[in-house]
Coordinates of C-alpha atoms and ligand atoms in Angstrom, one line a residue:
X1 CA -20.5 29.3 16.4
X2 CA -17.0 29.5 14.8
X3 CA -16.6 28.0 11.4
X4 CA -14.1 25.2 10.7
X5 CA -14.0 25.2 6.9
X6 CA -10.7 24.3 5.4
X7 CA -8.2 27.0 6.2
X8 CA -9.8 28.5 9.3
X9 CA -10.3 27.2 13.0
X10 CA -8.3 26.5 16.1
X11 CA -7.2 23.3 17.5
X12 CA -4.8 22.0 20.3
X13 CA -3.9 18.9 18.0
X14 CA -0.3 18.3 16.8
X15 CA 0.4 20.5 13.7
X16 CA 0.7 17.6 11.2
X17 CA -3.1 16.6 12.1
X18 CA -4.2 20.3 11.8
X19 CA -2.5 21.5 8.8
X20 CA -3.8 18.7 6.5
X21 CA -7.0 17.2 8.1
X22 CA -9.4 20.0 9.1
X23 CA -13.0 19.4 8.6
X24 CA -14.7 20.9 5.6
X25 CA -18.6 21.2 5.3
X26 CA -19.6 20.4 1.8
X27 CA -21.5 23.4 0.5
X28 CA -24.2 22.2 -1.9
X29 CA -27.2 23.7 -3.8
X30 CA -29.2 24.4 -0.6
X31 CA -26.0 26.0 0.9
X32 CA -25.2 28.2 -2.0
X33 CA -26.1 31.2 0.1
X34 CA -23.6 30.1 2.8
X35 CA -24.8 27.8 5.7
X36 CA -27.1 29.4 8.5
X37 CA -24.6 28.5 11.2
X38 CA -21.1 26.7 11.4
X39 CA -19.7 24.1 13.5
X40 CA -16.9 24.7 16.0
X41 CA -13.9 22.2 16.1
X42 CA -14.7 19.3 18.3
X43 CA -11.4 17.3 18.2
X44 CA -10.9 14.2 20.3
X45 CA -7.6 14.2 22.0
X46 CA -5.1 11.7 20.7
X47 CA -3.3 11.7 23.9
X48 CA -5.2 8.8 25.2
X49 CA -3.9 6.4 22.6
X50 CA 0.0 6.2 23.2
X51 CA 1.5 4.8 20.0
X52 CA 4.8 3.0 20.5
X53 CA 7.6 3.5 17.8
X54 CA 7.7 -0.2 17.0
X55 CA 5.5 -3.2 17.4
X56 CA 6.2 -6.7 17.5
X57 CA 4.5 -10.0 16.7
X58 CA 2.2 -11.5 19.5
X59 CA 3.2 -15.0 19.7
X60 CA 2.8 -17.3 22.7
X61 CA 1.5 -14.5 25.0
X62 CA 4.7 -12.2 24.3
X63 CA 5.5 -9.5 21.9
X64 CA 8.7 -9.9 19.9
X65 CA 10.4 -9.0 16.6
X66 CA 10.1 -11.2 13.5
X67 CA 12.6 -13.8 13.1
X68 CA 14.5 -12.0 10.3
X69 CA 14.0 -8.5 11.8
X70 CA 11.8 -7.1 9.0
X71 CA 9.3 -4.5 9.6
X72 CA 6.9 -2.2 7.7
X73 CA 5.4 1.3 8.4
X74 CA 1.7 1.9 9.1
X75 CA 0.6 5.5 8.4
X76 CA -2.1 7.7 9.3
X77 CA -4.1 8.1 5.9
X78 CA -5.6 11.6 7.1
X79 CA -2.0 12.9 7.0
X80 CA 0.3 10.5 5.6
X81 CA 2.4 10.8 8.6
X82 CA 4.1 7.4 9.8
X83 CA 2.4 6.3 13.1
X84 CA 4.6 3.3 13.8
X85 CA 6.9 0.6 12.5
X86 CA 5.5 -3.0 12.8
X87 CA 7.1 -6.4 12.6
X88 CA 6.7 -8.4 9.2
X89 CA 6.0 -11.9 9.9
X90 CA 7.5 -14.4 7.6
X91 CA 7.5 -18.2 7.4
X92 CA 9.5 -18.9 10.6
X93 CA 7.2 -16.7 12.5
X94 CA 4.0 -18.3 11.1
X95 CA 5.5 -21.7 12.2
X96 CA 6.0 -20.4 15.6
X97 CA 2.7 -18.9 16.1
X98 CA 0.9 -22.2 14.8
X99 CA 2.9 -24.3 17.1
X100 CA 2.3 -21.9 20.0
X101 CA -1.7 -22.1 19.2
X102 CA -1.5 -25.9 18.7
X103 CA 0.1 -26.3 22.2
X104 CA -2.4 -24.0 23.8
X105 CA -5.3 -25.7 21.9
X106 CA -4.3 -29.3 23.3
X107 CA -2.9 -28.5 26.7
X108 CA -5.2 -25.7 27.7
X109 CA -8.1 -24.2 25.9
X110 CA -9.9 -27.3 24.3
X111 CA -9.8 -29.2 27.6
X112 CA -11.0 -26.1 29.7
X113 CA -14.9 -26.3 30.6
X114 CA -16.9 -23.8 28.6
X115 CA -17.9 -21.9 31.6
X116 CA -14.2 -21.2 32.3
X117 CA -13.4 -20.1 28.8
X118 CA -16.5 -17.9 29.1
X119 CA -14.8 -15.9 31.9
X120 CA -12.0 -15.0 29.6
X121 CA -14.2 -13.7 26.9
X122 CA -16.3 -11.7 29.4
X123 CA -13.1 -10.2 30.8
X124 CA -12.0 -9.3 27.2
X125 CA -15.4 -7.6 26.7
X126 CA -15.1 -5.6 29.8
X127 CA -11.7 -4.4 29.2
X128 CA -12.8 -3.2 25.5
X129 CA -15.4 -1.2 27.2
X130 CA -13.0 0.2 29.8
X131 CA -10.5 1.1 27.2
X132 CA -12.9 2.1 24.5
X133 CA -11.8 5.6 24.0
X134 CA -8.2 4.5 23.4
X135 CA -9.5 1.9 20.9
X136 CA -11.5 4.5 19.1
X137 CA -8.7 7.1 18.8
X138 CA -6.4 4.6 17.7
X139 CA -8.7 3.0 15.0
X140 CA -9.4 6.4 13.5
X141 CA -5.7 7.4 13.5
X142 CA -4.7 4.0 11.7
X143 CA -7.8 3.7 9.4
X144 CA -9.0 7.0 8.8
X145 CA -12.7 6.5 10.0
X146 CA -14.4 9.1 11.6
X147 CA -14.2 9.1 15.4
X148 CA -18.0 9.1 15.9
X149 CA -17.9 5.9 14.1
X150 CA -15.1 4.2 15.6
X151 CA -16.5 5.3 19.2
X152 CA -20.1 4.6 18.5
X153 CA -20.1 1.5 16.1
X154 CA -16.7 -0.4 15.9
X155 CA -15.7 -0.6 19.4
X156 CA -19.1 -1.0 21.3
X157 CA -19.8 -3.9 18.6
X158 CA -16.6 -5.6 19.0
X159 CA -17.2 -5.6 22.9
X160 CA -20.7 -6.8 22.1
X161 CA -19.4 -9.7 20.1
X162 CA -17.2 -10.9 23.0
X163 CA -20.4 -10.5 25.4
X164 CA -22.4 -12.5 23.0
X165 CA -20.0 -15.4 22.4
X166 CA -19.1 -15.5 26.2
X167 CA -22.5 -16.5 26.6
X168 CA -22.4 -19.5 24.3
X169 CA -19.1 -20.9 25.6
X170 CA -20.9 -23.2 28.1
X171 CA -24.0 -23.9 26.0
X172 CA -22.7 -25.3 22.8
X173 CA -24.8 -28.4 23.0
X174 CA -27.8 -26.3 23.2
X175 CA -27.0 -24.5 19.9
X176 CA -28.9 -27.0 17.7
X177 CA -25.7 -28.1 15.9
X178 CA -25.9 -31.7 16.6
X179 CA -23.0 -33.9 17.7
X180 CA -19.4 -34.8 16.1
X181 CA -21.2 -38.1 14.8
X182 CA -23.8 -35.7 13.1
X183 CA -26.6 -37.4 14.9
X184 CA -27.8 -34.1 16.3
X185 CA -30.7 -35.3 18.3
X186 CA -31.7 -33.0 21.2
X187 CA -32.8 -34.5 24.6
X188 CA -36.0 -33.5 26.4
X189 CA -34.3 -30.2 27.5
X190 CA -33.4 -29.3 24.0
X191 CA -29.7 -30.5 24.6
X192 CA -27.8 -32.2 21.8
X193 CA -24.5 -34.0 21.9
X194 CA -21.5 -31.6 22.7
X195 CA -20.0 -30.5 19.4
X196 CA -16.2 -30.4 19.3
X197 CA -13.8 -27.5 18.3
X198 CA -11.8 -27.8 15.2
X199 CA -8.4 -27.0 16.5
X200 CA -6.1 -24.0 15.3
X201 CA -8.0 -21.4 13.5
X202 CA -6.0 -19.3 10.7
X203 CA -7.8 -15.8 10.5
X204 CA -7.3 -13.4 7.9
X205 CA -9.2 -10.1 8.0
X206 CA -9.2 -6.6 6.0
X207 CA -8.6 -3.0 6.7
X208 CA -12.2 -1.6 6.7
X209 CA -13.2 -2.6 10.4
X210 CA -9.9 -3.7 11.7
X211 CA -10.9 -4.0 15.5
X212 CA -14.7 -5.2 14.7
X213 CA -13.4 -7.9 12.2
X214 CA -10.8 -9.2 14.7
X215 CA -13.7 -9.5 17.1
X216 CA -15.9 -11.2 14.7
X217 CA -13.2 -13.9 14.1
X218 CA -11.7 -14.2 17.5
X219 CA -14.9 -14.3 19.7
X220 CA -16.7 -17.3 18.2
X221 CA -13.3 -19.2 17.7
X222 CA -12.5 -18.8 21.3
X223 CA -15.9 -19.4 22.7
X224 CA -16.1 -22.9 20.7
X225 CA -12.7 -24.0 22.1
X226 CA -10.5 -23.2 19.1
X227 CA -7.2 -21.3 19.5
X228 CA -6.2 -18.6 16.8
X229 CA -3.6 -17.1 14.8
X230 CA -4.8 -13.7 13.4
X231 CA -3.5 -11.9 10.5
X232 CA -4.5 -8.1 10.5
X233 CA -4.3 -6.0 7.2
X234 CA -1.2 -4.4 6.6
X235 CA -2.4 -0.9 6.5
X236 CA -4.3 -1.3 9.9
X237 CA -2.5 -3.5 12.3
X238 CA -2.6 -1.4 15.4
X239 CA -5.9 -2.1 17.0
X240 CA -5.3 -5.8 16.5
X241 CA -2.1 -5.5 18.5
X242 CA -3.8 -3.4 21.1
X243 CA -6.4 -6.4 21.4
X244 CA -3.4 -8.6 21.9
X245 CA -2.3 -6.5 24.9
X246 CA -5.9 -6.8 26.1
X247 CA -5.6 -10.5 26.0
X248 CA -2.5 -10.1 28.0
X249 CA -4.2 -8.0 30.6
X250 CA -7.2 -10.5 30.7
X251 CA -4.5 -13.4 31.7
X252 CA -5.7 -15.4 28.4
X253 CA -3.5 -18.4 28.6
X254 CA -0.3 -17.9 26.3
X255 CA -0.9 -19.1 22.7
X256 CA -4.7 -19.0 22.7
X257 CA -4.6 -15.9 20.6
X258 CA -1.5 -15.1 18.3
X259 CA -1.2 -12.0 16.1
X260 CA 0.9 -12.2 12.9
X261 CA 1.4 -8.8 11.3
X262 CA 2.4 -8.5 7.5
X263 CA 0.9 -8.3 4.1
X264 CA -0.5 -11.0 1.7
X265 CA 2.8 -13.0 1.8
X266 CA 2.1 -13.5 5.5
X267 CA -1.5 -14.2 5.0
X268 CA -0.6 -16.7 2.4
X269 CA 1.9 -18.5 4.6
X270 CA -0.8 -18.9 7.4
X271 CA -3.3 -20.1 5.0
X272 CA -1.0 -22.8 3.5
X273 CA 0.2 -23.9 6.9
X274 CA -0.2 -27.5 7.4
X275 CA -0.9 -27.1 11.2
X276 CA -3.9 -25.0 10.6
X277 CA -7.3 -26.7 10.6
X278 CA -9.7 -23.9 9.9
X279 CA -9.1 -20.8 7.7
X280 CA -11.7 -17.9 8.1
X281 CA -11.0 -14.9 5.7
X282 CA -12.7 -11.6 5.1
X283 CA -11.4 -9.6 2.3
X284 CA -11.7 -9.2 -1.6
X285 CA -13.3 -12.0 -3.7
X286 CA -10.1 -12.0 -5.8
X287 CA -8.0 -13.2 -2.8
X288 CA -10.8 -15.2 -1.4
X289 CA -10.7 -17.4 -4.8
X290 CA -6.9 -17.6 -4.4
X291 CA -7.4 -18.9 -0.8
X292 CA -10.0 -21.4 -1.9
X293 CA -7.6 -23.0 -4.3
X294 CA -4.8 -23.1 -1.8
X295 CA -7.0 -24.9 0.9
X296 CA -8.8 -27.2 -1.7
X297 CA -8.1 -30.9 -1.0
X298 CA -6.3 -30.1 2.3
X299 CA -9.0 -31.0 4.6
X300 CA -9.1 -27.5 6.1
X301 CA -12.4 -26.2 6.9
X302 CA -12.9 -22.7 5.2
X303 CA -15.3 -19.8 5.6
X304 CA -15.2 -16.7 3.2
X305 CA -16.5 -13.3 3.5
X306 CA -16.0 -11.5 0.5
X307 CA -17.0 -8.5 -1.4
X308 CA -20.3 -7.1 -2.3
X309 CA -22.4 -4.9 -4.8
X310 CA -25.5 -4.3 -2.7
X311 CA -28.8 -2.9 -4.2
X312 CA -30.8 -0.6 -2.0
X313 CA -34.2 -0.6 -3.5
X314 CA -36.5 2.5 -2.8
X315 CA -40.3 2.1 -3.9
X316 CA -42.5 5.2 -4.4
X317 CA -44.4 4.7 -1.1
X318 CA -41.3 4.8 1.1
X319 CA -40.9 7.9 3.4
X320 CA -38.5 10.0 1.4
X321 CA -36.5 11.6 4.0
X322 CA -36.1 8.4 5.9
X323 CA -35.1 6.4 2.7
X324 CA -32.5 9.3 1.9
X325 CA -30.9 9.0 5.3
X326 CA -30.9 5.1 4.8
X327 CA -29.1 5.7 1.4
X328 CA -26.7 7.9 2.9
X329 CA -25.9 5.3 5.9
X330 CA -25.8 2.7 3.3
X331 CA -22.9 4.0 1.1
X332 CA -21.4 7.1 2.9
X333 CA -20.9 5.2 6.3
X334 CA -17.2 4.4 6.8
X335 CA -16.3 6.2 3.5
X336 CA -18.1 3.4 1.7
X337 CA -15.3 0.9 2.7
X338 CA -18.1 -1.6 3.6
X339 CA -18.6 -5.0 2.0
X340 CA -22.4 -4.8 2.3
X341 CA -22.6 -1.0 1.2
X342 CA -25.7 -0.1 -0.8
X343 CA -23.6 1.1 -3.7
X344 CA -26.2 0.6 -6.1
X345 CA -29.5 2.6 -5.5
X346 CA -32.5 1.3 -7.5
X347 CA -35.3 3.9 -7.1
X348 CA -38.7 3.6 -8.7
X349 CA -38.9 5.8 -11.8
X350 CA -41.8 7.9 -10.3
X351 CA -40.0 9.3 -7.3
X352 CA -36.4 9.2 -8.7
X353 CA -36.3 12.9 -9.3
X354 CA -37.3 13.8 -5.6
X355 CA -35.1 11.3 -4.2
X356 CA -32.0 12.3 -6.1
X357 CA -32.7 16.0 -5.3
X358 CA -33.1 15.2 -1.6
X359 CA -30.1 13.1 -1.7
X360 CA -28.1 15.8 -3.1
X361 CA -29.2 18.4 -0.3
X362 CA -28.5 15.8 2.3
X363 CA -24.9 15.2 0.8
X364 CA -24.2 18.9 0.8
X365 CA -24.5 18.9 4.8
X366 CA -22.0 16.1 5.3
X367 CA -18.7 17.3 6.6
X368 CA -15.4 15.6 5.3
X369 CA -12.1 16.1 7.1
X370 CA -10.1 15.1 10.5
X371 CA -11.4 12.0 11.5
X372 CA -10.6 12.8 15.2
X373 CA -13.2 15.8 15.0
X374 CA -16.5 14.6 16.6
X375 CA -18.5 16.5 13.9
X376 CA -16.9 14.5 10.9
X377 CA -19.2 12.5 8.7
X378 CA -16.5 11.4 6.0
X379 CA -13.0 10.6 7.0
X380 CA -10.0 9.7 5.0
X381 CA -9.6 6.9 2.5
X382 CA -7.6 4.1 3.9
X383 CA -4.7 4.2 1.4
X384 CA -3.4 5.6 -1.6
X385 CA -3.9 2.5 -3.3
X386 CA -7.6 2.3 -2.5
X387 CA -8.0 6.1 -3.5
X388 CA -6.5 5.3 -6.9
X389 CA -9.0 2.4 -7.4
X390 CA -12.0 4.6 -6.5
X391 CA -10.6 7.5 -8.6
X392 CA -10.0 5.2 -11.4
X393 CA -13.6 3.6 -11.3
X394 CA -15.2 6.9 -11.1
X395 CA -13.4 8.1 -14.1
X396 CA -14.8 5.0 -15.8
X397 CA -18.3 5.9 -14.9
X398 CA -17.9 9.3 -16.4
X399 CA -16.2 7.8 -19.7
X400 CA -19.1 5.3 -20.1
X401 CA -21.6 7.9 -19.9
X402 CA -22.8 8.4 -16.6
X403 CA -23.4 11.8 -15.0
X404 CA -21.1 12.5 -12.1
X405 CA -22.0 14.9 -9.1
X406 CA -20.4 15.7 -5.8
X407 CA -21.2 18.7 -3.5
X408 CA -18.5 21.6 -4.0
X409 CA -16.0 20.8 -1.3
X410 CA -12.3 21.3 -0.7
X411 CA -10.4 18.4 0.1
X412 CA -7.5 18.8 2.9
X413 CA -4.3 19.1 1.1
X414 CA -2.7 16.1 2.6
X415 CA -3.9 12.7 3.2
X416 CA -6.1 10.5 1.1
X417 CA -9.5 12.0 0.3
X418 CA -12.5 11.5 -2.0
X419 CA -15.7 13.7 -2.1
X420 CA -18.9 11.8 -1.7
X421 CA -20.1 11.1 -5.2
X422 CA -23.4 10.3 -6.9
X423 CA -23.6 8.9 -10.5
X424 CA -26.9 9.2 -12.4
X425 CA -28.0 8.0 -15.9
X426 CA -26.1 4.5 -14.9
X427 CA -26.7 1.6 -17.0
X428 CA -26.5 -1.9 -15.7
X429 CA -23.6 -2.6 -18.0
X430 CA -21.1 0.2 -16.7
X431 CA -18.3 -0.9 -14.5
X432 CA -19.6 1.5 -11.7
X433 CA -22.9 -0.7 -11.5
X434 CA -21.0 -4.1 -11.7
X435 CA -17.7 -3.7 -9.8
X436 CA -17.1 -3.1 -5.9
X437 CA -15.9 0.4 -5.7
X438 CA -15.4 0.2 -1.9
X439 CA -15.5 3.9 -1.5
X440 CA -18.0 6.9 -1.2
X441 CA -19.7 6.6 -4.8
X442 CA -23.3 5.9 -5.3
X443 CA -24.8 4.7 -8.7
X444 CA -28.3 5.6 -9.1
X445 CA -30.5 3.3 -11.3
X446 CA -34.2 3.2 -11.8
X447 CA -37.0 0.7 -12.2
X448 CA -40.7 0.7 -12.9
X449 CA -42.0 -2.6 -11.3
X450 CA -41.2 -4.8 -8.3
X451 CA -40.3 -7.5 -10.8
X452 CA -37.9 -5.2 -12.6
X453 CA -36.5 -4.1 -9.3
X454 CA -35.6 -7.7 -8.2
X455 CA -34.1 -8.5 -11.8
X456 CA -31.9 -5.6 -11.7
X457 CA -30.9 -6.0 -7.9
X458 CA -29.9 -9.8 -8.5
X459 CA -28.1 -8.9 -11.7
X460 CA -24.6 -9.1 -9.9
X461 CA -22.3 -11.8 -9.3
X462 CA -22.4 -11.1 -5.6
X463 CA -24.8 -11.8 -2.9
X464 CA -23.9 -10.2 0.2
X465 CA -26.8 -7.8 1.3
X466 CA -29.7 -5.6 0.0
X467 CA -32.0 -3.0 1.2
X468 CA -35.9 -2.3 0.8
X469 CA -37.6 0.8 1.3
X470 CA -41.4 0.7 1.3
X471 CA -44.4 1.1 3.6
X472 CA -45.9 -2.2 2.8
X473 CA -45.1 -5.2 4.9
X474 CA -46.1 -7.6 2.2
X475 CA -44.0 -6.1 -0.3
X476 CA -40.9 -6.2 2.0
X477 CA -41.6 -10.1 2.6
X478 CA -42.1 -10.5 -1.2
X479 CA -38.8 -9.0 -2.1
X480 CA -36.9 -10.8 0.8
X481 CA -38.0 -13.8 -0.9
X482 CA -36.7 -12.9 -4.1
X483 CA -33.5 -11.0 -3.6
X484 CA -30.6 -13.2 -3.7
X485 CA -28.3 -11.7 -0.8
X486 CA -27.5 -13.1 2.6
X487 CA -28.7 -10.1 4.5
X488 CA -31.9 -8.0 3.5
X489 CA -32.5 -4.9 5.7
X490 CA -36.0 -3.5 5.5
X491 CA -36.4 0.3 6.1
X492 CA -33.0 0.4 7.5
X493 CA -29.4 -0.5 6.4
X494 CA -26.1 -1.4 7.7
X495 CA -27.6 -2.7 11.1
X496 CA -25.3 -5.3 12.8
X497 CA -25.9 -7.6 15.9
X498 CA -23.8 -10.3 17.2
X499 CA -26.8 -12.5 17.4
X500 CA -27.7 -12.1 13.8
X501 CA -25.7 -14.2 11.1
X502 CA -24.0 -12.3 8.7
X503 CA -22.5 -13.6 5.3
X504 CA -23.0 -14.0 1.7
X505 CA -23.3 -16.4 -1.3
X506 CA -22.0 -16.6 -4.9
X507 CA -19.0 -14.3 -5.1
X508 CA -19.7 -12.8 -1.7
X509 CA -18.5 -16.1 -0.1
X510 CA -20.0 -18.8 2.2
X511 CA -20.3 -19.4 5.8
X512 CA -21.7 -17.1 8.3
X513 CA -20.4 -14.9 11.2
X514 CA -22.5 -14.0 14.4
X515 CA -25.6 -16.0 15.8
X516 CA -25.8 -19.7 16.1
X517 CA -24.7 -20.1 12.6
X518 CA -21.5 -18.3 13.2
X519 CA -20.6 -21.0 15.7
X520 CA -21.1 -23.8 13.3
X521 CA -18.1 -22.4 11.4
X522 CA -15.8 -23.4 14.4
X523 CA -17.4 -26.7 15.3
X524 CA -17.2 -30.2 14.2
X525 CA -20.8 -30.8 14.3
Ligands
LIG1 P1 -7.7 -8.2 0.4 O1 -8.3 -9.2 0.0 O2 -6.8 -7.3 -0.5 O3 -7.1 -8.3 1.8 C1 -7.6 -8.8 3.0 C2 -6.5 -9.6 3.8 O4 -6.0 -10.7 3.2 C3 -5.5 -8.6 4.2 O5 -5.1 -9.0 5.6 C4 -4.3 -9.0 3.3 O6 -3.2 -8.8 3.8 C5 -4.6 -10.7 3.2 N1 -4.1 -11.1 1.9 C6 -3.8 -10.4 0.8 N2 -3.2 -11.4 -0.1 C7 -3.5 -12.6 0.6 C8 -3.3 -13.9 0.0 N3 -2.8 -14.2 -1.2 N4 -3.4 -15.1 0.9 C9 -3.7 -14.7 2.2 N5 -4.1 -13.3 2.7 C10 -4.0 -12.5 1.8 O7 -8.9 -7.2 0.8 P2 -8.8 -5.7 1.2 O8 -8.8 -4.7 0.4 O9 -8.2 -5.7 2.6 O10 -10.5 -5.5 1.9 C11 -11.3 -5.0 1.0 C12 -12.2 -6.2 0.6 O11 -12.8 -7.2 1.8 C13 -13.5 -5.8 0.0 O12 -13.5 -6.5 -1.3 C14 -14.7 -5.9 0.8 O13 -15.9 -6.2 0.3 C15 -14.0 -7.2 1.6 N6 -14.9 -7.4 3.0 C16 -15.7 -8.3 3.1 C17 -16.4 -8.3 4.1 C18 -17.4 -9.4 4.4 O14 -17.9 -9.6 5.5 N7 -18.1 -10.1 3.5 C19 -16.1 -7.4 5.4 C20 -15.0 -6.5 5.1 C21 -14.6 -6.4 3.9

């Protein structure tokens, strides 16, 4: 097979993509003598995603410019090439979007029977499936994530969220949430009193799963009869805007979904708008705290999905190869830009050496480079700012005394890249063990007893997720009872399902997304 290490290989892609973002296999210890075979280029064509030069705001079912005409660029992080210019929403646009959402809520959406609302959600889900390749390519271009992840995870899960919530739209009185009075009594058929929607939901999302986070926010809000004003992240607005186009295609009544593009200032205008009844935020703990302060005392309902510093705990009886796959998935999936990433590996001392050795061997086989290549495992870091943050925290890890290791690898010349990185000899007090890095960087710590594992795992202000690897079912249950995390995965990691509630506590936020619990966040019940 033809090798595609940086500097070689053929591709039909545009020159800017080829020059700077070719996949590179990471030659590690096991590959020191050269790989036995190599990969041929397998680029997904970008032709299917037609990107306009400019994008407007989506308000009242129409796309249009910002009132003051401001715009900002969105770029391809794998090449640093601009993709498009996008409208920057200000206060006047926020007023207009909230008014459109209010009108749609009162006149159309809340009065509509649940079974009718469901039809729109099913339609959106089906269109997402029909246009899946287009969404996957656009997501990889705007975000930098590997196409195999946008194609196999982000887009199918986004469609699944709409399908799942469509099923709830006409069954809300069976969700066990009680009625507006809080009585909550169920009749003989398991039916409680019908819970009421809250009104207009202001929803602010991050850049790591741009389409999927939009689906997590919109689907439950719409199923429960609320209308939405969505604010995507400034570095990844394109798939939310394509989703707005899908809403048009599905004939969703104007104003039910509105999309305001912009940065923190736009998000802040939406959060503090008096016409909004509910704020749903996913993003950093720092901004989450700011939003909490802005919303306090206003009577607005609030859910916060914030950061994490999850422990992935490997016991000595765990099947090592399986655990290594779980560790890799836990921290290197989506370049580690995952709130629930298993960024702290806690491994039992007696197997630490073998686990770290196998991990290094496995990391040497990962392929970093062109996000549109179907063989790529590690894509680009989403922005210069995020790359700087990852670099600074990694430098702090070295300065504090941890041993840093990455497989030898040549990074593409342009774009934002960071090699998969492993720190051993990490102490709990180091910044890399305490702060969210939100990048492909794993800190390895050891423990001797289950009690010590629990103490170390819980030694964080966050509480979003955790992983446990052991053959013993009883130990899984023992650990799950003690780990202070919203989600605990056993012998797997990063599994998501729309029926399963997701969320954290402490500095990881509050409220749940998905499942019956996620519905409660949008209902007066
Ligand atoms: P961020 O907090 O900087 O930005 C998130 C969103 O908030 C963006 O749309 C941004 O424009 C907007 N924003 C910024 N300042 C604002 C303000 N003052 N008022 C209102 N909106 C504002 O976070 P990020 O860097 O985009 O995302 C990474 C963070 O998100 C990580 O900490 C990660 O853990 C977290 N995250 C959490 C979950 C979860 O479910 N818990 C999921 C994904 C990401």
